[in-house]
CSV table of C-alpha atoms in Angstrom, one decimal:
chain,number,residue,atom,x,y,z
A,4,GLN,CA,-104.3,9.0,-181.2
A,5,ARG,CA,-108.2,7.7,-181.5
A,6,SER,CA,-106.9,4.3,-181.0
A,7,ASP,CA,-105.3,5.2,-177.6
A,8,LYS,CA,-108.4,7.0,-176.3
A,9,LEU,CA,-110.1,3.7,-176.8
A,10,GLU,CA,-107.1,1.6,-175.6
A,11,VAL,CA,-107.6,3.7,-171.9
A,12,GLN,CA,-111.1,3.8,-172.1
A,13,SER,CA,-111.4,0.3,-171.9
A,14,ASP,CA,-108.8,-0.2,-169.2
A,15,ARG,CA,-110.5,2.2,-167.0
A,16,ARG,CA,-113.6,-0.6,-167.2
A,17,LYS,CA,-111.9,-3.0,-167.1
A,18,ILE,CA,-110.2,-1.4,-163.6
A,19,GLU,CA,-113.5,-0.1,-162.5
A,20,ALA,CA,-115.1,-3.6,-162.9
A,21,HIS,CA,-112.6,-5.7,-160.9
A,22,SER,CA,-112.9,-2.4,-158.2
A,23,CYS,CA,-116.5,-3.8,-158.6
A,24,SER,CA,-115.6,-7.1,-156.8
A,25,LEU,CA,-114.0,-6.2,-154.5
A,26,THR,CA,-116.3,-3.4,-153.2
A,27,ALA,CA,-119.1,-6.7,-154.0
A,28,ARG,CA,-116.6,-8.7,-151.6
A,29,SER,CA,-116.1,-6.1,-149.0
A,30,SER,CA,-120.2,-5.9,-148.7
A,31,THR,CA,-120.4,-9.5,-148.5
A,32,LEU,CA,-117.7,-9.5,-145.7
A,33,GLN,CA,-119.5,-6.7,-143.8
A,34,TYR,CA,-122.7,-8.3,-143.7
A,35,LEU,CA,-122.7,-11.7,-142.3
A,36,ALA,CA,-118.9,-10.1,-140.2
A,37,PRO,CA,-120.9,-9.8,-137.1
A,38,SER,CA,-122.5,-13.2,-136.9
A,39,ILE,CA,-118.5,-14.4,-137.5
A,40,PRO,CA,-116.2,-13.4,-135.3
A,41,SER,CA,-113.2,-14.6,-137.4
A,42,LEU,CA,-114.2,-12.5,-139.9
A,43,GLN,CA,-113.7,-9.1,-139.0
A,44,ALA,CA,-110.4,-9.5,-139.2
A,45,MET,CA,-110.6,-10.4,-142.5
A,46,LEU,CA,-112.6,-7.6,-143.3
A,47,VAL,CA,-110.5,-4.9,-141.7
A,48,THR,CA,-107.6,-6.5,-144.0
A,49,LEU,CA,-109.4,-6.7,-146.9
A,50,ARG,CA,-111.0,-3.1,-146.8
A,51,MET,CA,-107.1,-1.8,-146.6
A,52,MET,CA,-106.5,-4.3,-149.8
A,53,ILE,CA,-109.5,-2.6,-151.6
A,54,SER,CA,-108.2,1.4,-150.9
A,55,CYS,CA,-104.9,0.4,-151.5
A,56,PHE,CA,-106.2,-0.7,-155.4
A,57,PHE,CA,-108.7,2.5,-156.1
A,58,PHE,CA,-105.6,4.8,-154.6
A,59,LEU,CA,-103.4,2.7,-157.6
A,60,ALA,CA,-106.1,1.7,-160.1
A,61,SER,CA,-107.0,5.8,-160.2
A,62,THR,CA,-103.2,7.0,-160.4
A,63,ILE,CA,-102.7,4.2,-163.3
A,64,THR,CA,-105.8,5.2,-166.0
A,65,HIS,CA,-104.7,8.5,-165.5
A,66,VAL,CA,-101.1,7.8,-165.9
A,67,LEU,CA,-102.2,6.4,-169.6
A,68,ALA,CA,-104.3,9.1,-169.8
A,69,PHE,CA,-102.2,11.6,-169.4
A,70,SER,CA,-99.8,9.3,-171.6
A,71,SER,CA,-102.3,10.1,-174.2
A,72,ASN,CA,-101.9,14.3,-174.2
A,73,LEU,CA,-98.8,13.4,-174.2
A,74,SER,CA,-98.8,11.8,-177.7
A,75,GLN,CA,-101.5,14.1,-179.4
A,76,ALA,CA,-98.7,17.1,-178.0
A,77,PRO,CA,-95.3,16.3,-179.7
A,78,HIS,CA,-93.8,19.5,-178.8
A,79,LEU,CA,-94.9,19.0,-175.0
A,80,GLY,CA,-90.9,19.6,-173.6
A,81,ALA,CA,-90.0,22.6,-175.9
A,82,ARG,CA,-93.3,24.8,-174.6
A,83,PHE,CA,-92.1,23.9,-171.1
A,84,PHE,CA,-89.3,25.4,-171.3
A,85,THR,CA,-90.5,28.5,-173.0
A,86,SER,CA,-93.1,28.8,-170.9
A,87,ARG,CA,-95.6,29.0,-172.8
A,88,PRO,CA,-98.0,26.0,-172.6
A,89,THR,CA,-101.1,25.2,-174.9
A,90,THR,CA,-104.8,26.0,-173.0
A,91,GLN,CA,-106.2,22.3,-173.6
A,92,LEU,CA,-103.1,21.0,-172.3
A,93,ASN,CA,-102.9,22.5,-168.8
A,94,ASN,CA,-107.2,22.2,-168.3
A,95,ASP,CA,-106.6,18.1,-169.2
A,96,THR,CA,-104.0,18.5,-167.0
A,97,ASP,CA,-105.5,19.8,-164.0
A,98,GLU,CA,-108.0,18.1,-165.0
A,99,THR,CA,-105.8,15.0,-164.8
A,100,ARG,CA,-105.0,16.2,-161.3
A,101,ARG,CA,-108.8,16.9,-159.9
A,102,SER,CA,-109.6,13.4,-160.6
A,103,ILE,CA,-106.2,11.6,-159.2
A,104,LEU,CA,-107.2,13.6,-155.7
A,105,SER,CA,-110.8,12.9,-155.7
A,106,GLN,CA,-109.7,9.0,-156.3
A,107,THR,CA,-107.0,9.7,-153.1
A,108,LEU,CA,-109.2,10.9,-150.6
A,109,VAL,CA,-111.9,8.4,-151.5
A,110,SER,CA,-109.3,5.4,-150.8
A,111,THR,CA,-108.3,7.1,-147.9
A,112,SER,CA,-112.1,7.2,-146.7
A,113,LEU,CA,-111.7,4.2,-147.2
A,114,LEU,CA,-108.9,2.6,-144.9
A,115,ILE,CA,-109.7,5.3,-142.1
A,116,PRO,CA,-113.3,3.5,-140.9
A,117,SER,CA,-111.1,0.2,-142.4
A,118,PHE,CA,-108.9,1.3,-139.4
A,119,ALA,CA,-110.7,2.6,-136.6
A,120,ASN,CA,-113.2,0.0,-136.7
A,121,ALA,CA,-110.1,-2.5,-136.0
A,122,ALA,CA,-110.3,-1.6,-132.6
A,123,SER,CA,-113.1,-3.2,-131.8
A,124,VAL,CA,-112.7,-6.6,-133.6
A,125,PRO,CA,-112.2,-8.9,-131.4
A,126,VAL,CA,-108.5,-10.2,-131.7
A,127,GLN,CA,-105.3,-11.1,-129.4
A,128,ARG,CA,-104.6,-8.2,-127.4
A,129,ALA,CA,-101.2,-6.2,-129.2
A,130,VAL,CA,-98.3,-6.4,-127.7
A,131,GLY,CA,-96.2,-3.2,-126.4
A,132,SER,CA,-97.8,-0.4,-124.0
A,133,GLY,CA,-97.7,2.1,-127.7
A,134,GLU,CA,-100.5,-1.0,-128.9
A,135,LYS,CA,-102.3,-1.2,-126.1
A,136,ARG,CA,-102.6,2.7,-125.8
A,137,CYS,CA,-104.2,3.6,-128.6
A,138,ARG,CA,-106.4,0.0,-128.5
A,139,GLU,CA,-107.8,1.6,-125.8
A,140,GLU,CA,-107.8,5.3,-126.7
A,141,GLY,CA,-109.0,4.5,-130.4
A,142,ASN,CA,-106.1,6.4,-132.0
A,143,CYS,CA,-104.2,3.9,-133.7
A,144,LEU,CA,-104.3,5.9,-137.1
A,145,GLU,CA,-103.1,9.0,-136.3
A,146,THR,CA,-100.3,8.0,-133.7
A,147,PHE,CA,-99.6,5.4,-136.2
A,148,GLU,CA,-99.3,2.6,-134.1
A,149,LEU,CA,-100.3,0.1,-137.5
A,150,ASP,CA,-99.8,-2.9,-135.4
A,151,GLY,CA,-102.8,-2.3,-132.8
A,152,ALA,CA,-104.3,-0.4,-135.2
A,153,VAL,CA,-104.9,-3.9,-137.6
A,154,GLY,CA,-105.1,-6.3,-134.3
A,155,TRP,CA,-101.4,-8.0,-135.0
A,156,ASN,CA,-100.8,-10.1,-132.2
A,157,TRP,CA,-96.5,-9.8,-132.1
A,158,GLY,CA,-95.4,-5.9,-131.8
A,159,GLY,CA,-95.2,-2.9,-130.3
A,160,THR,CA,-91.4,-1.8,-129.1
A,161,ASP,CA,-92.0,-3.4,-125.3
A,162,ARG,CA,-92.3,-7.0,-126.3
A,163,CYS,CA,-89.7,-9.7,-124.1
A,164,ASP,CA,-87.0,-11.0,-126.1
A,165,ALA,CA,-88.5,-14.2,-128.3
A,166,SER,CA,-84.4,-16.3,-126.4
A,167,ASP,CA,-85.9,-15.7,-122.9
A,168,PRO,CA,-87.6,-19.0,-122.2
A,169,ASN,CA,-89.8,-16.7,-120.7
A,170,CYS,CA,-91.2,-15.0,-123.0
A,171,GLY,CA,-94.6,-15.8,-123.8
A,172,PRO,CA,-96.4,-15.9,-127.4
A,173,ASP,CA,-97.9,-12.9,-126.5
A,174,GLY,CA,-94.5,-10.4,-126.6
A,175,ARG,CA,-94.9,-9.9,-122.7
A,176,VAL,CA,-92.1,-11.3,-119.5
A,177,ARG,CA,-94.0,-14.5,-117.6
A,178,GLU,CA,-93.6,-13.5,-114.6
A,179,GLU,CA,-92.7,-17.3,-113.3
A,180,PRO,CA,-91.2,-20.0,-115.4
A,181,LEU,CA,-93.3,-22.7,-117.3
A,182,VAL,CA,-93.5,-26.0,-115.4
A,183,GLY,CA,-94.3,-28.8,-117.1
A,184,LYS,CA,-97.6,-31.2,-117.0
A,185,SER,CA,-97.2,-35.1,-115.7
A,186,VAL,CA,-95.6,-37.3,-117.7
A,187,PRO,CA,-97.8,-39.1,-119.0
A,188,ASP,CA,-98.8,-42.8,-117.7
A,189,LEU,CA,-97.6,-46.6,-120.0
A,190,SER,CA,-101.5,-47.1,-119.2
A,191,GLY,CA,-99.6,-50.7,-119.3
A,192,LEU,CA,-98.0,-49.9,-122.8
A,193,GLU,CA,-94.1,-51.0,-123.4
A,194,VAL,CA,-90.8,-48.5,-124.2
A,195,THR,CA,-88.6,-50.4,-126.7
A,196,HIS,CA,-86.8,-47.2,-127.9
A,197,VAL,CA,-85.4,-44.3,-126.0
A,198,ILE,CA,-84.7,-41.8,-128.6
A,199,ASP,CA,-82.2,-38.5,-126.7
A,200,LEU,CA,-83.3,-35.2,-128.5
A,201,THR,CA,-80.5,-32.7,-128.2
A,202,LEU,CA,-81.9,-29.4,-128.6
A,203,ASN,CA,-80.0,-26.0,-129.7
A,204,ILE,CA,-82.4,-22.9,-129.1
A,205,GLY,CA,-81.6,-19.5,-129.7
A,206,VAL,CA,-78.4,-17.7,-131.2
A,207,GLY,CA,-75.0,-16.5,-129.6
A,208,SER,CA,-74.5,-15.3,-126.7
A,209,ASN,CA,-78.8,-16.4,-125.7
A,210,ALA,CA,-78.8,-19.7,-126.6
A,211,TYR,CA,-79.4,-22.9,-124.4
A,212,ILE,CA,-79.2,-26.8,-124.3
A,213,ASP,CA,-82.3,-28.4,-123.6
A,214,THR,CA,-83.2,-32.4,-124.3
A,215,ILE,CA,-86.1,-33.4,-124.7
A,216,LYS,CA,-86.1,-38.5,-124.0
A,217,MET,CA,-88.9,-39.6,-126.0
A,218,GLY,CA,-89.6,-43.3,-125.8
A,219,LEU,CA,-91.2,-45.6,-128.8
A,220,TYR,CA,-94.1,-47.8,-128.3
A,221,GLY,CA,-92.3,-50.5,-130.6
A,222,ASN,CA,-94.5,-53.8,-130.3
A,223,ASN,CA,-97.5,-51.9,-130.3
A,224,CYS,CA,-96.6,-50.1,-133.7
A,225,PRO,CA,-93.8,-51.8,-134.7
A,226,GLU,CA,-94.0,-49.7,-138.5
A,227,LEU,CA,-94.2,-46.1,-137.8
A,228,VAL,CA,-91.8,-47.3,-134.8
A,229,LYS,CA,-89.0,-48.6,-137.0
A,230,GLU,CA,-88.9,-44.4,-139.8
A,231,ILE,CA,-88.8,-43.0,-136.5
A,232,VAL,CA,-85.8,-44.9,-135.6
A,233,ASP,CA,-84.9,-44.2,-139.1
A,234,LEU,CA,-85.5,-40.2,-139.1
A,235,CYS,CA,-83.7,-39.5,-135.7
A,236,GLY,CA,-80.6,-42.0,-135.5
A,237,ARG,CA,-77.2,-42.3,-137.4
A,238,GLY,CA,-78.1,-44.0,-140.5
A,239,GLY,CA,-81.1,-41.6,-141.6
A,240,LEU,CA,-84.6,-43.2,-143.0
A,241,VAL,CA,-83.9,-44.0,-146.6
A,242,THR,CA,-86.9,-44.9,-149.0
A,243,SER,CA,-85.2,-44.8,-152.4
A,244,LYS,CA,-83.1,-47.8,-153.5
A,245,ASN,CA,-80.8,-45.9,-155.1
A,246,LEU,CA,-78.8,-43.8,-153.4
A,247,LEU,CA,-75.9,-41.8,-155.8
A,248,LEU,CA,-77.4,-39.0,-156.8
A,249,GLY,CA,-79.3,-38.4,-152.9
A,250,ALA,CA,-78.5,-39.2,-148.9
A,251,PRO,CA,-80.4,-40.6,-146.4
A,252,VAL,CA,-82.7,-39.0,-144.8
A,253,ARG,CA,-81.8,-38.0,-140.7
A,254,ILE,CA,-83.1,-34.8,-137.9
A,255,GLY,CA,-79.2,-35.1,-135.7
A,256,ASP,CA,-76.2,-32.8,-136.4
A,257,GLY,CA,-78.6,-29.6,-136.9
A,258,TYR,CA,-80.1,-31.3,-139.9
A,259,GLY,CA,-83.3,-31.0,-138.0
A,260,ALA,CA,-85.1,-28.8,-136.2
A,261,LEU,CA,-88.8,-27.5,-134.6
A,262,THR,CA,-90.3,-26.4,-137.8
A,263,TYR,CA,-93.9,-25.4,-136.0
A,264,ILE,CA,-95.8,-24.1,-132.6
A,265,LYS,CA,-98.8,-24.0,-132.1
A,266,PRO,CA,-99.1,-22.5,-128.7
A,267,ASP,CA,-99.8,-25.0,-125.7
A,268,GLU,CA,-101.1,-27.4,-128.1
A,269,ARG,CA,-98.1,-29.1,-129.2
A,270,LEU,CA,-95.1,-29.2,-131.1
A,271,GLU,CA,-93.8,-30.2,-134.4
A,272,PHE,CA,-90.5,-31.5,-135.9
A,273,GLY,CA,-88.9,-31.9,-139.0
A,274,VAL,CA,-86.5,-31.2,-141.9
A,275,SER,CA,-87.6,-28.2,-143.6
A,276,SER,CA,-85.2,-29.1,-146.9
A,277,GLN,CA,-83.0,-31.9,-147.8
A,278,LYS,CA,-81.2,-29.8,-150.0
A,279,VAL,CA,-80.9,-27.2,-147.9
A,280,ALA,CA,-79.5,-30.6,-145.3
A,281,TYR,CA,-77.5,-31.7,-147.6
A,282,ALA,CA,-75.4,-28.4,-148.1
A,283,LYS,CA,-75.1,-28.7,-144.5
A,284,SER,CA,-73.4,-32.4,-144.8
A,285,ILE,CA,-70.7,-31.8,-147.0
A,286,ARG,CA,-69.8,-27.3,-146.1
A,287,LYS,CA,-71.1,-26.0,-149.0
A,288,ALA,CA,-74.2,-23.6,-149.6
A,289,LYS,CA,-75.1,-24.9,-151.8
A,290,ALA,CA,-76.7,-28.7,-153.1
A,291,PRO,CA,-75.5,-29.9,-156.4
A,292,GLU,CA,-78.5,-29.4,-159.1
A,293,GLU,CA,-77.7,-33.5,-159.8
A,294,PHE,CA,-78.6,-33.8,-155.6
A,295,VAL,CA,-82.2,-35.7,-155.7
A,296,PRO,CA,-84.3,-35.9,-152.3
A,297,GLU,CA,-85.7,-39.1,-150.6
A,298,PRO,CA,-89.2,-39.2,-151.8
A,299,ARG,CA,-92.1,-40.8,-149.3
A,300,PRO,CA,-92.5,-44.2,-148.3
A,301,SER,CA,-94.3,-46.0,-150.2
A,302,GLY,CA,-95.5,-49.8,-151.5
A,303,GLU,CA,-94.9,-52.3,-149.4
A,304,ARG,CA,-93.4,-50.2,-146.7
A,305,LEU,CA,-96.7,-48.2,-147.1
A,306,GLU,CA,-99.2,-50.6,-146.8
A,307,LEU,CA,-98.0,-51.7,-143.3
A,308,VAL,CA,-98.1,-48.4,-141.9
A,309,ARG,CA,-101.7,-47.9,-143.1
A,310,ALA,CA,-102.7,-51.2,-141.3
A,311,GLU,CA,-100.9,-50.0,-137.8
A,312,SER,CA,-103.6,-48.5,-135.4
A,313,SER,CA,-102.1,-45.9,-132.9
A,314,ALA,CA,-101.1,-47.3,-129.9
A,315,ARG,CA,-103.5,-44.8,-128.0
A,316,GLN,CA,-105.8,-41.5,-127.9
A,317,HIS,CA,-103.8,-38.0,-128.1
A,318,ASP,CA,-105.3,-37.5,-124.5
A,319,VAL,CA,-102.6,-35.7,-122.4
A,320,ALA,CA,-100.1,-34.2,-123.0
A,321,GLY,CA,-95.9,-35.4,-124.6
A,322,LEU,CA,-97.3,-37.9,-126.4
A,323,ILE,CA,-95.3,-38.8,-130.1
A,324,SER,CA,-97.7,-38.8,-133.3
A,325,VAL,CA,-97.1,-39.4,-136.3
A,326,PRO,CA,-99.7,-38.7,-139.9
A,327,LYS,CA,-101.4,-41.5,-140.0
A,328,GLU,CA,-100.3,-42.7,-143.5
A,329,GLY,CA,-96.7,-42.2,-141.7
A,330,VAL,CA,-93.5,-39.8,-141.7
A,331,GLY,CA,-93.8,-38.0,-145.1
A,332,TYR,CA,-98.1,-37.4,-145.3
A,333,GLY,CA,-98.0,-34.9,-143.1
A,334,THR,CA,-97.5,-32.2,-145.9
A,335,PHE,CA,-99.9,-31.6,-148.8
A,336,LEU,CA,-99.0,-34.3,-151.3
A,337,SER,CA,-98.5,-31.2,-153.5
A,338,ALA,CA,-95.0,-30.4,-151.7
A,339,SER,CA,-92.3,-31.7,-153.3
A,340,ASP,CA,-90.0,-34.5,-152.2
A,341,ASP,CA,-87.2,-31.9,-150.8
A,342,GLU,CA,-90.1,-30.9,-148.0
A,343,ALA,CA,-92.0,-33.7,-147.7
A,344,TYR,CA,-90.3,-34.9,-143.6
A,345,SER,CA,-90.8,-30.5,-142.7
A,346,ASN,CA,-93.5,-32.0,-140.2
A,347,ALA,CA,-92.2,-36.3,-139.5
A,348,PHE,CA,-93.9,-35.6,-136.3
A,349,GLN,CA,-95.6,-34.3,-133.3
A,350,ILE,CA,-95.5,-33.6,-129.9
A,351,THR,CA,-98.7,-32.9,-127.9
A,352,ALA,CA,-98.4,-30.2,-125.3
A,353,ALA,CA,-102.6,-30.7,-124.5
A,354,GLY,CA,-105.4,-33.3,-125.0
A,355,ALA,CA,-106.0,-32.8,-128.3
A,356,PRO,CA,-109.1,-35.0,-129.5
A,357,ASP,CA,-109.0,-33.3,-133.2
A,358,MET,CA,-105.5,-35.1,-134.1
A,359,ASP,CA,-107.3,-38.2,-133.3
A,360,LYS,CA,-109.7,-37.3,-136.0
A,361,ALA,CA,-107.0,-36.5,-138.4
A,362,GLY,CA,-106.9,-39.9,-137.4
A,363,ARG,CA,-102.3,-39.3,-136.2
A,364,LYS,CA,-101.0,-42.2,-134.2
A,365,VAL,CA,-99.7,-42.5,-131.1
A,366,ILE,CA,-95.8,-44.1,-130.9
A,367,GLY,CA,-94.9,-43.1,-127.9
A,368,GLN,CA,-94.5,-40.3,-125.2
A,369,LEU,CA,-91.4,-38.3,-123.0
A,370,LEU,CA,-90.4,-40.0,-120.5
A,371,ASP,CA,-88.9,-37.6,-117.4
A,372,ALA,CA,-90.0,-34.4,-115.9
A,373,LYS,CA,-87.0,-32.4,-117.3
A,374,SER,CA,-88.7,-33.5,-120.9
A,375,MET,CA,-92.0,-31.8,-120.3
A,376,ASP,CA,-90.6,-28.7,-118.5
A,377,ALA,CA,-88.9,-28.1,-121.9
A,378,LEU,CA,-91.6,-29.5,-123.4
A,379,ALA,CA,-94.1,-26.6,-121.9
A,380,ARG,CA,-91.3,-23.7,-123.2
A,381,LEU,CA,-91.0,-24.3,-126.2
A,382,ALA,CA,-95.1,-24.4,-126.2
A,383,GLY,CA,-94.9,-21.4,-125.1
A,384,SER,CA,-92.4,-19.5,-127.0
A,385,PRO,CA,-93.2,-16.7,-130.0
A,386,THR,CA,-94.8,-17.9,-133.2
A,387,ARG,CA,-93.9,-15.5,-136.8
A,388,LYS,CA,-97.9,-14.9,-136.9
A,389,LEU,CA,-98.3,-13.5,-140.8
A,390,LEU,CA,-102.2,-13.0,-140.0
A,391,PRO,CA,-103.6,-12.2,-136.8
A,392,THR,CA,-106.1,-14.6,-136.6
A,393,GLN,CA,-103.0,-17.8,-137.5
A,394,LYS,CA,-102.8,-19.8,-134.0
A,395,GLY,CA,-100.2,-21.4,-134.8
A,396,GLY,CA,-96.7,-20.4,-136.8
A,397,ALA,CA,-93.2,-21.2,-137.4
A,398,PRO,CA,-90.8,-20.9,-133.6
A,399,LEU,CA,-89.4,-17.0,-134.1
A,400,ILE,CA,-86.2,-18.6,-132.0
A,401,LYS,CA,-84.1,-20.9,-134.2
A,402,VAL,CA,-85.0,-24.3,-132.3
A,403,VAL,CA,-82.1,-27.1,-134.0
A,404,VAL,CA,-82.0,-30.3,-133.1
A,405,ASP,CA,-78.1,-30.4,-132.5
A,406,GLU,CA,-77.8,-34.4,-131.7
A,407,SER,CA,-80.3,-37.3,-132.3
A,408,VAL,CA,-79.2,-40.4,-130.7
A,409,VAL,CA,-81.7,-43.8,-130.3
A,410,ILE,CA,-81.1,-46.8,-128.0
A,411,ALA,CA,-82.5,-50.2,-128.5
A,412,LYS,CA,-84.6,-51.3,-124.9
A,413,SER,CA,-82.3,-55.0,-125.8
A,414,ASP,CA,-79.6,-52.4,-125.5
A,415,LEU,CA,-79.5,-52.4,-122.3
A,416,ALA,CA,-80.6,-55.6,-121.2
A,417,PRO,CA,-77.4,-56.8,-119.2
A,418,THR,CA,-75.4,-60.3,-120.4
A,419,GLU,CA,-74.4,-63.1,-119.6
């Protein structure tokens, strides 16, 4: 019995130490928040986490304490049924209940100010009439409009249908359809390959087809262009010598998709999982255990790609951009080979000097106004967000590359 009490006391001290640590971090953020606006939303979330932690911690410790009481009174069950519990047990139980209630009130007091102050946090406006109203009136907690209280960018009953081409990233329907920007000027560059990406946007009866026509600067970036041509072609991109246990990486035939949107700035395309793509190609629920994904390019091929420079700066909308080390190196190197090609290339929806600073390379551009219109619509569509301050994410609507056709300009040249 004495060891049980010591164990409970030890657990309490550990939980109190963690609680103090969390509280100190919250206080630091609260001090910095006025000077760093993005920290204010983080502070709200952290205080909510601390509140939940206090409540759970107090409940667990008191359950342990109550269990200790049970071990001291093995005849407790009989006394409950005979309605003759001991005075000592009643006192302990009442004390436990009072302590739990007091801890709950402390947790609630921490939680309510967080929500009350959330309306003052400078985040993107809430979506839906209910959320907007509660943020204006400052009663999001009382009306249980939690999206409005925390400041989420997506939510509310009045948001538009994400599959609607006029539905914006803020959940509101645009009064007029988006119109694409001007087709980029070639600026003396020559297009050697044309790729037609046929996109299936949405699912079911709401799905529609759009096409993006890309032109690649094969004379300026031959090795980088070859990687994209292979990825988008029928043969696929091969980086290993043995394909007995694997398969080429292809973006067409539904294997590739729009994987990321940074609203009004860029789109990202790739193959999210080679295993899933291969399973789809053989019409199975999952790939065989022995399947081996294609690794990132390496060796001499990688060195040739590294030596190539960007054909131009990321200064306008409609440019095709790849990582500085080529296709397959857009993810963290810690990511598995299976996900290496999830962000194979990007298309700018506006000038992006940060992409130049990151060392990314422009290897092509969109070629017509229809493609620019499709780019504008997709770049202005809703995304999935896990945090209020998150600027981009995966598209809310499913956008799959149904077909990818590569045409070399030499194939179009007239023959004598």
